[in-house]
Amino acid sequence: DAKTTQPPSMDCAEGRAANLPCNHSTISGNEYVYWYRQIHSQGPQYIIHGLKNNETNEMASLIITEDRKSSTLILPHATLRDTAVYYCIVRAPTLKNTGNQFYFGTGTSLTVIP
Amino acid sequence: DGGITQSPKYLFRKEGQNVTLSCEQNLNHDAMYWYRQDPGQGLRLIYYSQIVNDFQKGDIAEGYSVSREKKESFPLTVTSAQKNPTAFYLCASGSGLFVNEQFFGPGTRLTVL
């Protein structure tokens, strides 16, 4: 699976949009981009995923560049409860017994400031 | 309510003892996973199982063992062979052919004294 690069930390003012970048320059054509977040001492939570089109759900929007080498997760109106570590994962879904893992890196620690 | 449960939340053991961490899900998911997380680090995959009675090693399986006798249960045993067992352990499950979304339990923090 392709590696991803994320900034180690970011701050965002409460009520403003939080834009979290992710670089995945070696992404393959069949690999999806996934975002998860982990609030301190809890299990990660799925946010969103996409292949090449922009995606939006009740939690966030995912913007993937046309060349698919980078993406941005957007939290439109950040709240204090959005303070967490955000993981960008690139993965090719597969039926094989191996290679079906999600590889979590160190992510971006987002702090929402009052 | 459907979900994944891990028990206990905090666990203390003496060095040299084996310990088994529980993971149960009632989501009817085929796939289940065990991860380990150390302070300030991401998650690393220990073992995963895509179907009952079958499981695969992840990236850091040494010193751990699992079983998958029932769809709902995927216990992890941390053996005395694991050199640095103190960590936060997370269990997850997923459904569908490609498992696009993993659902995580609350985790068990294991401390070996």
PDB file of C-alpha atoms in Angstrom:
ATOM      1  CA  ASP A   1       0.000   0.000   0.000  1.00  0.00           C
ATOM      2  CA  ALA A   2       1.131   3.555  -0.717  1.00  0.00           C
ATOM      3  CA  LYS A   3       2.672   5.559   2.082  1.00  0.00           C
ATOM      4  CA  THR A   4       1.123   8.785   3.262  1.00  0.00           C
ATOM      5  CA  THR A   5       2.664  11.953   4.656  1.00  0.00           C
ATOM      6  CA  GLN A   6       0.809  14.179   7.112  1.00  0.00           C
ATOM      7  CA  PRO A   7       1.891  17.157   9.205  1.00  0.00           C
ATOM      8  CA  PRO A   8       2.428  16.044  12.812  1.00  0.00           C
ATOM      9  CA  SER A   9       0.209  18.717  14.325  1.00  0.00           C
ATOM     10  CA  MET A  10      -2.225  21.526  13.499  1.00  0.00           C
ATOM     11  CA  ASP A  11      -4.348  24.048  15.367  1.00  0.00           C
ATOM     12  CA  CYS A  12      -7.754  25.335  14.377  1.00  0.00           C
ATOM     13  CA  ALA A  13     -10.023  27.946  15.946  1.00  0.00           C
ATOM     14  CA  GLU A  14     -13.379  26.704  17.147  1.00  0.00           C
ATOM     15  CA  GLY A  15     -16.102  27.304  14.559  1.00  0.00           C
ATOM     16  CA  ARG A  16     -13.664  27.600  11.693  1.00  0.00           C
ATOM     17  CA  ALA A  17     -13.003  25.006   9.017  1.00  0.00           C
ATOM     18  CA  ALA A  18     -10.183  22.571   9.718  1.00  0.00           C
ATOM     19  CA  ASN A  19      -8.306  21.512   6.586  1.00  0.00           C
ATOM     20  CA  LEU A  20      -6.068  18.505   7.116  1.00  0.00           C
ATOM     21  CA  PRO A  21      -3.693  17.692   4.237  1.00  0.00           C
ATOM     22  CA  CYS A  22      -2.315  14.321   3.211  1.00  0.00           C
ATOM     23  CA  ASN A  23       0.252  13.501   0.546  1.00  0.00           C
ATOM     24  CA  HIS A  24       0.158  10.115  -1.165  1.00  0.00           C
ATOM     25  CA  SER A  25       2.271  10.649  -4.257  1.00  0.00           C
ATOM     26  CA  THR A  26       2.788   6.906  -4.932  1.00  0.00           C
ATOM     27  CA  ILE A  27      -0.879   5.985  -4.824  1.00  0.00           C
ATOM     28  CA  SER A  28      -1.997   3.319  -7.290  1.00  0.00           C
ATOM     29  CA  GLY A  29      -5.078   3.453  -9.464  1.00  0.00           C
ATOM     30  CA  ASN A  30      -7.068   1.001  -7.355  1.00  0.00           C
ATOM     31  CA  GLU A  31      -6.155   2.449  -3.957  1.00  0.00           C
ATOM     32  CA  TYR A  32      -8.688   4.353  -1.924  1.00  0.00           C
ATOM     33  CA  VAL A  33      -8.013   7.178   0.515  1.00  0.00           C
ATOM     34  CA  TYR A  34      -9.449   6.628   4.008  1.00  0.00           C
ATOM     35  CA  TRP A  35      -9.603   8.956   6.985  1.00  0.00           C
ATOM     36  CA  TYR A  36      -9.968   7.884  10.596  1.00  0.00           C
ATOM     37  CA  ARG A  37      -9.618   9.840  13.800  1.00  0.00           C
ATOM     38  CA  GLN A  38      -8.689   8.834  17.324  1.00  0.00           C
ATOM     39  CA  ILE A  39      -9.698  10.782  20.374  1.00  0.00           C
ATOM     40  CA  HIS A  40      -7.301  10.310  23.260  1.00  0.00           C
ATOM     41  CA  SER A  41      -7.337   6.803  24.754  1.00  0.00           C
ATOM     42  CA  GLN A  42     -10.227   5.652  22.584  1.00  0.00           C
ATOM     43  CA  GLY A  43     -10.436   3.429  19.518  1.00  0.00           C
ATOM     44  CA  PRO A  44     -10.178   5.086  16.096  1.00  0.00           C
ATOM     45  CA  GLN A  45     -13.363   6.165  14.361  1.00  0.00           C
ATOM     46  CA  TYR A  46     -14.012   5.966  10.647  1.00  0.00           C
ATOM     47  CA  ILE A  47     -14.684   9.347   9.015  1.00  0.00           C
ATOM     48  CA  ILE A  48     -14.807   9.015   5.247  1.00  0.00           C
ATOM     49  CA  HIS A  49     -13.184   7.394   2.222  1.00  0.00           C
ATOM     50  CA  GLY A  50     -12.969   7.998  -1.517  1.00  0.00           C
ATOM     51  CA  LEU A  51     -11.311   6.916  -4.744  1.00  0.00           C
ATOM     52  CA  LYS A  52     -11.147   9.945  -7.025  1.00  0.00           C
ATOM     53  CA  ASN A  53     -14.308  11.960  -6.644  1.00  0.00           C
ATOM     54  CA  ASN A  54     -14.838  14.351  -3.792  1.00  0.00           C
ATOM     55  CA  GLU A  55     -16.934  12.883  -1.012  1.00  0.00           C
ATOM     56  CA  THR A  56     -19.071  14.422   1.711  1.00  0.00           C
ATOM     57  CA  ASN A  57     -20.912  12.970   4.667  1.00  0.00           C
ATOM     58  CA  GLU A  58     -22.317  14.261   7.923  1.00  0.00           C
ATOM     59  CA  MET A  59     -18.876  14.405   9.515  1.00  0.00           C
ATOM     60  CA  ALA A  60     -16.567  15.803   6.860  1.00  0.00           C
ATOM     61  CA  SER A  61     -15.662  16.378   3.232  1.00  0.00           C
ATOM     62  CA  LEU A  62     -12.830  14.699   1.364  1.00  0.00           C
ATOM     63  CA  ILE A  63     -11.196  16.544  -1.504  1.00  0.00           C
ATOM     64  CA  ILE A  64      -8.886  14.472  -3.708  1.00  0.00           C
ATOM     65  CA  THR A  65      -6.720  16.219  -6.292  1.00  0.00           C
ATOM     66  CA  GLU A  66      -7.164  15.313  -9.925  1.00  0.00           C
ATOM     67  CA  ASP A  67      -3.825  13.483 -10.051  1.00  0.00           C
ATOM     68  CA  ARG A  68      -4.777  11.736  -6.781  1.00  0.00           C
ATOM     69  CA  LYS A  69      -1.393  12.454  -5.251  1.00  0.00           C
ATOM     70  CA  SER A  70      -2.838  14.383  -2.348  1.00  0.00           C
ATOM     71  CA  SER A  71      -6.075  14.926  -0.494  1.00  0.00           C
ATOM     72  CA  THR A  72      -7.590  17.187   2.135  1.00  0.00           C
ATOM     73  CA  LEU A  73     -10.022  16.320   4.877  1.00  0.00           C
ATOM     74  CA  ILE A  74     -12.286  19.234   5.737  1.00  0.00           C
ATOM     75  CA  LEU A  75     -14.164  19.585   9.005  1.00  0.00           C
ATOM     76  CA  PRO A  76     -16.449  22.503   8.096  1.00  0.00           C
ATOM     77  CA  HIS A  77     -17.094  23.906  11.572  1.00  0.00           C
ATOM     78  CA  ALA A  78     -14.592  22.524  14.046  1.00  0.00           C
ATOM     79  CA  THR A  79     -15.681  22.035  17.639  1.00  0.00           C
ATOM     80  CA  LEU A  80     -13.648  21.229  20.732  1.00  0.00           C
ATOM     81  CA  ARG A  81     -14.786  17.604  20.398  1.00  0.00           C
ATOM     82  CA  ASP A  82     -12.948  17.383  17.081  1.00  0.00           C
ATOM     83  CA  THR A  83      -9.613  17.548  18.909  1.00  0.00           C
ATOM     84  CA  ALA A  84      -8.034  14.222  17.989  1.00  0.00           C
ATOM     85  CA  VAL A  85      -5.344  12.503  15.932  1.00  0.00           C
ATOM     86  CA  TYR A  86      -6.413  12.177  12.297  1.00  0.00           C
ATOM     87  CA  TYR A  87      -5.051   9.326  10.198  1.00  0.00           C
ATOM     88  CA  CYS A  88      -4.887   9.332   6.409  1.00  0.00           C
ATOM     89  CA  ILE A  89      -4.648   5.792   5.015  1.00  0.00           C
ATOM     90  CA  VAL A  90      -4.252   4.617   1.447  1.00  0.00           C
ATOM     91  CA  ARG A  91      -5.373   1.072   0.784  1.00  0.00           C
ATOM     92  CA  ALA A  92      -6.452  -1.193  -2.032  1.00  0.00           C
ATOM     93  CA  PRO A  93      -9.426  -3.318  -0.997  1.00  0.00           C
ATOM     94  CA  THR A  94      -8.662  -6.938  -1.716  1.00  0.00           C
ATOM     95  CA  LEU A  95     -10.132 -10.376  -1.227  1.00  0.00           C
ATOM     96  CA  LYS A  96      -6.735 -11.881  -0.544  1.00  0.00           C
ATOM     97  CA  ASN A  97      -5.942 -13.300   2.854  1.00  0.00           C
ATOM     98  CA  THR A  98      -3.015 -10.940   3.033  1.00  0.00           C
ATOM     99  CA  GLY A  99      -2.928  -7.281   2.238  1.00  0.00           C
ATOM    100  CA  ASN A 100      -6.316  -6.473   3.642  1.00  0.00           C
ATOM    101  CA  GLN A 101      -4.924  -4.376   6.438  1.00  0.00           C
ATOM    102  CA  PHE A 102      -5.271  -0.714   7.256  1.00  0.00           C
ATOM    103  CA  TYR A 103      -1.855   0.849   7.886  1.00  0.00           C
ATOM    104  CA  PHE A 104      -2.109   3.588  10.504  1.00  0.00           C
ATOM    105  CA  GLY A 105       0.834   5.981  10.623  1.00  0.00           C
ATOM    106  CA  THR A 106       1.334   8.656  13.262  1.00  0.00           C
ATOM    107  CA  GLY A 107      -1.314  10.977  11.791  1.00  0.00           C
ATOM    108  CA  THR A 108      -1.960  14.664  12.451  1.00  0.00           C
ATOM    109  CA  SER A 109      -2.763  15.809  15.959  1.00  0.00           C
ATOM    110  CA  LEU A 110      -5.483  18.451  15.559  1.00  0.00           C
ATOM    111  CA  THR A 111      -6.126  20.811  18.446  1.00  0.00           C
ATOM    112  CA  VAL A 112      -9.268  22.929  18.269  1.00  0.00           C
ATOM    113  CA  ILE A 113      -8.763  26.118  20.235  1.00  0.00           C
ATOM    114  CA  PRO A 114     -11.653  27.913  21.961  1.00  0.00           C
TER     115      PRO A 114
ATOM    116  CA  ASP B   1     -26.893  -1.870  21.038  1.00  0.00           C
ATOM    117  CA  GLY B   2     -24.518  -3.263  18.446  1.00  0.00           C
ATOM    118  CA  GLY B   3     -20.826  -2.797  18.945  1.00  0.00           C
ATOM    119  CA  ILE B   4     -17.474  -4.155  20.014  1.00  0.00           C
ATOM    120  CA  THR B   5     -16.583  -4.732  23.611  1.00  0.00           C
ATOM    121  CA  GLN B   6     -13.160  -5.205  25.089  1.00  0.00           C
ATOM    122  CA  SER B   7     -12.569  -6.123  28.660  1.00  0.00           C
ATOM    123  CA  PRO B   8     -11.133  -5.135  30.953  1.00  0.00           C
ATOM    124  CA  LYS B   9     -10.236  -1.499  30.193  1.00  0.00           C
ATOM    125  CA  TYR B  10      -7.154  -1.677  32.403  1.00  0.00           C
ATOM    126  CA  LEU B  11      -5.149  -4.831  33.073  1.00  0.00           C
ATOM    127  CA  PHE B  12      -2.080  -5.408  35.207  1.00  0.00           C
ATOM    128  CA  ARG B  13       0.071  -8.514  35.089  1.00  0.00           C
ATOM    129  CA  LYS B  14       3.385  -9.643  36.450  1.00  0.00           C
ATOM    130  CA  GLU B  15       6.237 -10.217  34.071  1.00  0.00           C
ATOM    131  CA  GLY B  16       6.374 -13.778  32.764  1.00  0.00           C
ATOM    132  CA  GLN B  17       2.635 -14.394  32.934  1.00  0.00           C
ATOM    133  CA  ASN B  18       0.447 -15.013  29.931  1.00  0.00           C
ATOM    134  CA  VAL B  19      -2.647 -12.837  29.708  1.00  0.00           C
ATOM    135  CA  THR B  20      -5.703 -13.044  27.455  1.00  0.00           C
ATOM    136  CA  LEU B  21      -7.537  -9.960  26.232  1.00  0.00           C
ATOM    137  CA  SER B  22     -11.182 -10.311  25.346  1.00  0.00           C
ATOM    138  CA  CYS B  23     -12.849  -8.944  22.212  1.00  0.00           C
ATOM    139  CA  GLU B  24     -16.512  -9.554  21.420  1.00  0.00           C
ATOM    140  CA  GLN B  25     -18.676  -8.102  18.656  1.00  0.00           C
ATOM    141  CA  ASN B  26     -22.388  -8.394  17.913  1.00  0.00           C
ATOM    142  CA  LEU B  27     -22.237  -6.637  14.555  1.00  0.00           C
ATOM    143  CA  ASN B  28     -22.239  -9.914  12.609  1.00  0.00           C
ATOM    144  CA  HIS B  29     -18.911  -8.948  11.053  1.00  0.00           C
ATOM    145  CA  ASP B  30     -16.750 -11.576   9.406  1.00  0.00           C
ATOM    146  CA  ALA B  31     -13.398  -9.827   9.829  1.00  0.00           C
ATOM    147  CA  MET B  32     -11.738  -9.020  13.140  1.00  0.00           C
ATOM    148  CA  TYR B  33      -8.399  -7.390  13.922  1.00  0.00           C
ATOM    149  CA  TRP B  34      -6.004  -6.792  16.789  1.00  0.00           C
ATOM    150  CA  TYR B  35      -3.761  -3.728  16.927  1.00  0.00           C
ATOM    151  CA  ARG B  36      -1.167  -2.513  19.356  1.00  0.00           C
ATOM    152  CA  GLN B  37      -0.524   1.167  20.055  1.00  0.00           C
ATOM    153  CA  ASP B  38       2.453   2.579  21.952  1.00  0.00           C
ATOM    154  CA  PRO B  39       2.563   6.157  23.293  1.00  0.00           C
ATOM    155  CA  GLY B  40       2.742   8.741  20.510  1.00  0.00           C
ATOM    156  CA  GLN B  41       2.658   6.068  17.844  1.00  0.00           C
ATOM    157  CA  GLY B  42       0.173   4.845  15.306  1.00  0.00           C
ATOM    158  CA  LEU B  43      -1.504   1.450  15.341  1.00  0.00           C
ATOM    159  CA  ARG B  44       0.378  -1.690  14.381  1.00  0.00           C
ATOM    160  CA  LEU B  45      -1.423  -4.827  13.267  1.00  0.00           C
ATOM    161  CA  ILE B  46      -0.853  -7.952  15.367  1.00  0.00           C
ATOM    162  CA  TYR B  47      -3.275 -10.502  13.917  1.00  0.00           C
ATOM    163  CA  TYR B  48      -6.394 -10.484  11.823  1.00  0.00           C
ATOM    164  CA  SER B  49      -9.094 -12.967  10.913  1.00  0.00           C
ATOM    165  CA  GLN B  50     -11.311 -12.794   7.861  1.00  0.00           C
ATOM    166  CA  ILE B  51     -13.452 -15.781   8.751  1.00  0.00           C
ATOM    167  CA  VAL B  52     -14.099 -18.216  11.595  1.00  0.00           C
ATOM    168  CA  ASN B  53     -11.305 -20.748  12.202  1.00  0.00           C
ATOM    169  CA  ASP B  54      -8.851 -18.771  10.094  1.00  0.00           C
ATOM    170  CA  PHE B  55      -6.434 -15.998  11.009  1.00  0.00           C
ATOM    171  CA  GLN B  56      -3.314 -14.355   9.633  1.00  0.00           C
ATOM    172  CA  LYS B  57      -0.259 -12.787  11.219  1.00  0.00           C
ATOM    173  CA  GLY B  58       0.087  -9.052  11.011  1.00  0.00           C
ATOM    174  CA  ASP B  59       3.268  -7.032  11.199  1.00  0.00           C
ATOM    175  CA  ILE B  60       4.122  -7.726  14.850  1.00  0.00           C
ATOM    176  CA  ALA B  61       2.701 -11.188  15.651  1.00  0.00           C
ATOM    177  CA  GLU B  62       5.706 -12.501  17.595  1.00  0.00           C
ATOM    178  CA  GLY B  63       4.841 -13.178  21.219  1.00  0.00           C
ATOM    179  CA  TYR B  64       1.092 -13.152  20.589  1.00  0.00           C
ATOM    180  CA  SER B  65      -1.488 -15.801  19.778  1.00  0.00           C
ATOM    181  CA  VAL B  66      -5.165 -15.691  18.783  1.00  0.00           C
ATOM    182  CA  SER B  67      -8.105 -17.974  18.142  1.00  0.00           C
ATOM    183  CA  ARG B  68     -11.309 -17.531  16.177  1.00  0.00           C
ATOM    184  CA  GLU B  69     -13.655 -20.320  17.203  1.00  0.00           C
ATOM    185  CA  LYS B  70     -16.754 -18.150  17.002  1.00  0.00           C
ATOM    186  CA  LYS B  71     -17.679 -15.307  14.689  1.00  0.00           C
ATOM    187  CA  GLU B  72     -18.356 -13.023  17.643  1.00  0.00           C
ATOM    188  CA  SER B  73     -15.127 -13.566  19.521  1.00  0.00           C
ATOM    189  CA  PHE B  74     -11.428 -12.990  18.772  1.00  0.00           C
ATOM    190  CA  PRO B  75      -9.359 -13.264  21.983  1.00  0.00           C
ATOM    191  CA  LEU B  76      -5.707 -12.238  22.017  1.00  0.00           C
ATOM    192  CA  THR B  77      -3.167 -13.902  24.291  1.00  0.00           C
ATOM    193  CA  VAL B  78      -0.058 -11.955  25.179  1.00  0.00           C
ATOM    194  CA  THR B  79       2.536 -14.579  26.018  1.00  0.00           C
ATOM    195  CA  SER B  80       5.635 -14.345  28.135  1.00  0.00           C
ATOM    196  CA  ALA B  81       7.623 -14.387  24.882  1.00  0.00           C
ATOM    197  CA  GLN B  82       6.456 -10.853  24.057  1.00  0.00           C
ATOM    198  CA  LYS B  83       9.384  -8.689  25.139  1.00  0.00           C
ATOM    199  CA  ASN B  84       7.553  -5.398  25.622  1.00  0.00           C
ATOM    200  CA  PRO B  85       3.906  -6.206  26.309  1.00  0.00           C
ATOM    201  CA  THR B  86       2.941  -2.963  28.023  1.00  0.00           C
ATOM    202  CA  ALA B  87       0.765  -1.113  25.491  1.00  0.00           C
ATOM    203  CA  PHE B  88      -2.749  -0.084  24.484  1.00  0.00           C
ATOM    204  CA  TYR B  89      -4.487  -2.927  22.629  1.00  0.00           C
ATOM    205  CA  LEU B  90      -7.316  -2.271  20.204  1.00  0.00           C
ATOM    206  CA  CYS B  91      -9.699  -4.740  18.621  1.00  0.00           C
ATOM    207  CA  ALA B  92     -11.664  -3.969  15.464  1.00  0.00           C
ATOM    208  CA  SER B  93     -14.128  -5.652  13.166  1.00  0.00           C
ATOM    209  CA  GLY B  94     -15.360  -5.104   9.641  1.00  0.00           C
ATOM    210  CA  SER B  95     -17.930  -6.446   7.209  1.00  0.00           C
ATOM    211  CA  GLY B  96     -18.325  -6.862   3.518  1.00  0.00           C
ATOM    212  CA  LEU B  97     -16.037  -8.331   0.930  1.00  0.00           C
ATOM    213  CA  PHE B  98     -13.529  -5.493   1.091  1.00  0.00           C
ATOM    214  CA  VAL B  99     -13.999  -4.131   4.620  1.00  0.00           C
ATOM    215  CA  ASN B 100     -14.138  -0.440   3.830  1.00  0.00           C
ATOM    216  CA  GLU B 101     -14.789   0.541   7.412  1.00  0.00           C
ATOM    217  CA  GLN B 102     -13.360  -0.879  10.611  1.00  0.00           C
ATOM    218  CA  PHE B 103     -15.248  -0.500  13.869  1.00  0.00           C
ATOM    219  CA  PHE B 104     -13.030  -0.278  16.928  1.00  0.00           C
ATOM    220  CA  GLY B 105     -13.557  -1.275  20.508  1.00  0.00           C
ATOM    221  CA  PRO B 106     -12.634   0.987  23.454  1.00  0.00           C
ATOM    222  CA  GLY B 107      -9.272  -0.715  23.955  1.00  0.00           C
ATOM    223  CA  THR B 108      -7.468  -2.453  26.814  1.00  0.00           C
ATOM    224  CA  ARG B 109      -4.465  -0.828  28.436  1.00  0.00           C
ATOM    225  CA  LEU B 110      -2.105  -3.598  29.551  1.00  0.00           C
ATOM    226  CA  THR B 111       0.637  -2.883  32.029  1.00  0.00           C
ATOM    227  CA  VAL B 112       3.187  -5.562  32.839  1.00  0.00           C
ATOM    228  CA  LEU B 113       4.956  -4.982  36.122  1.00  0.00           C
TER     229      LEU B 113
END
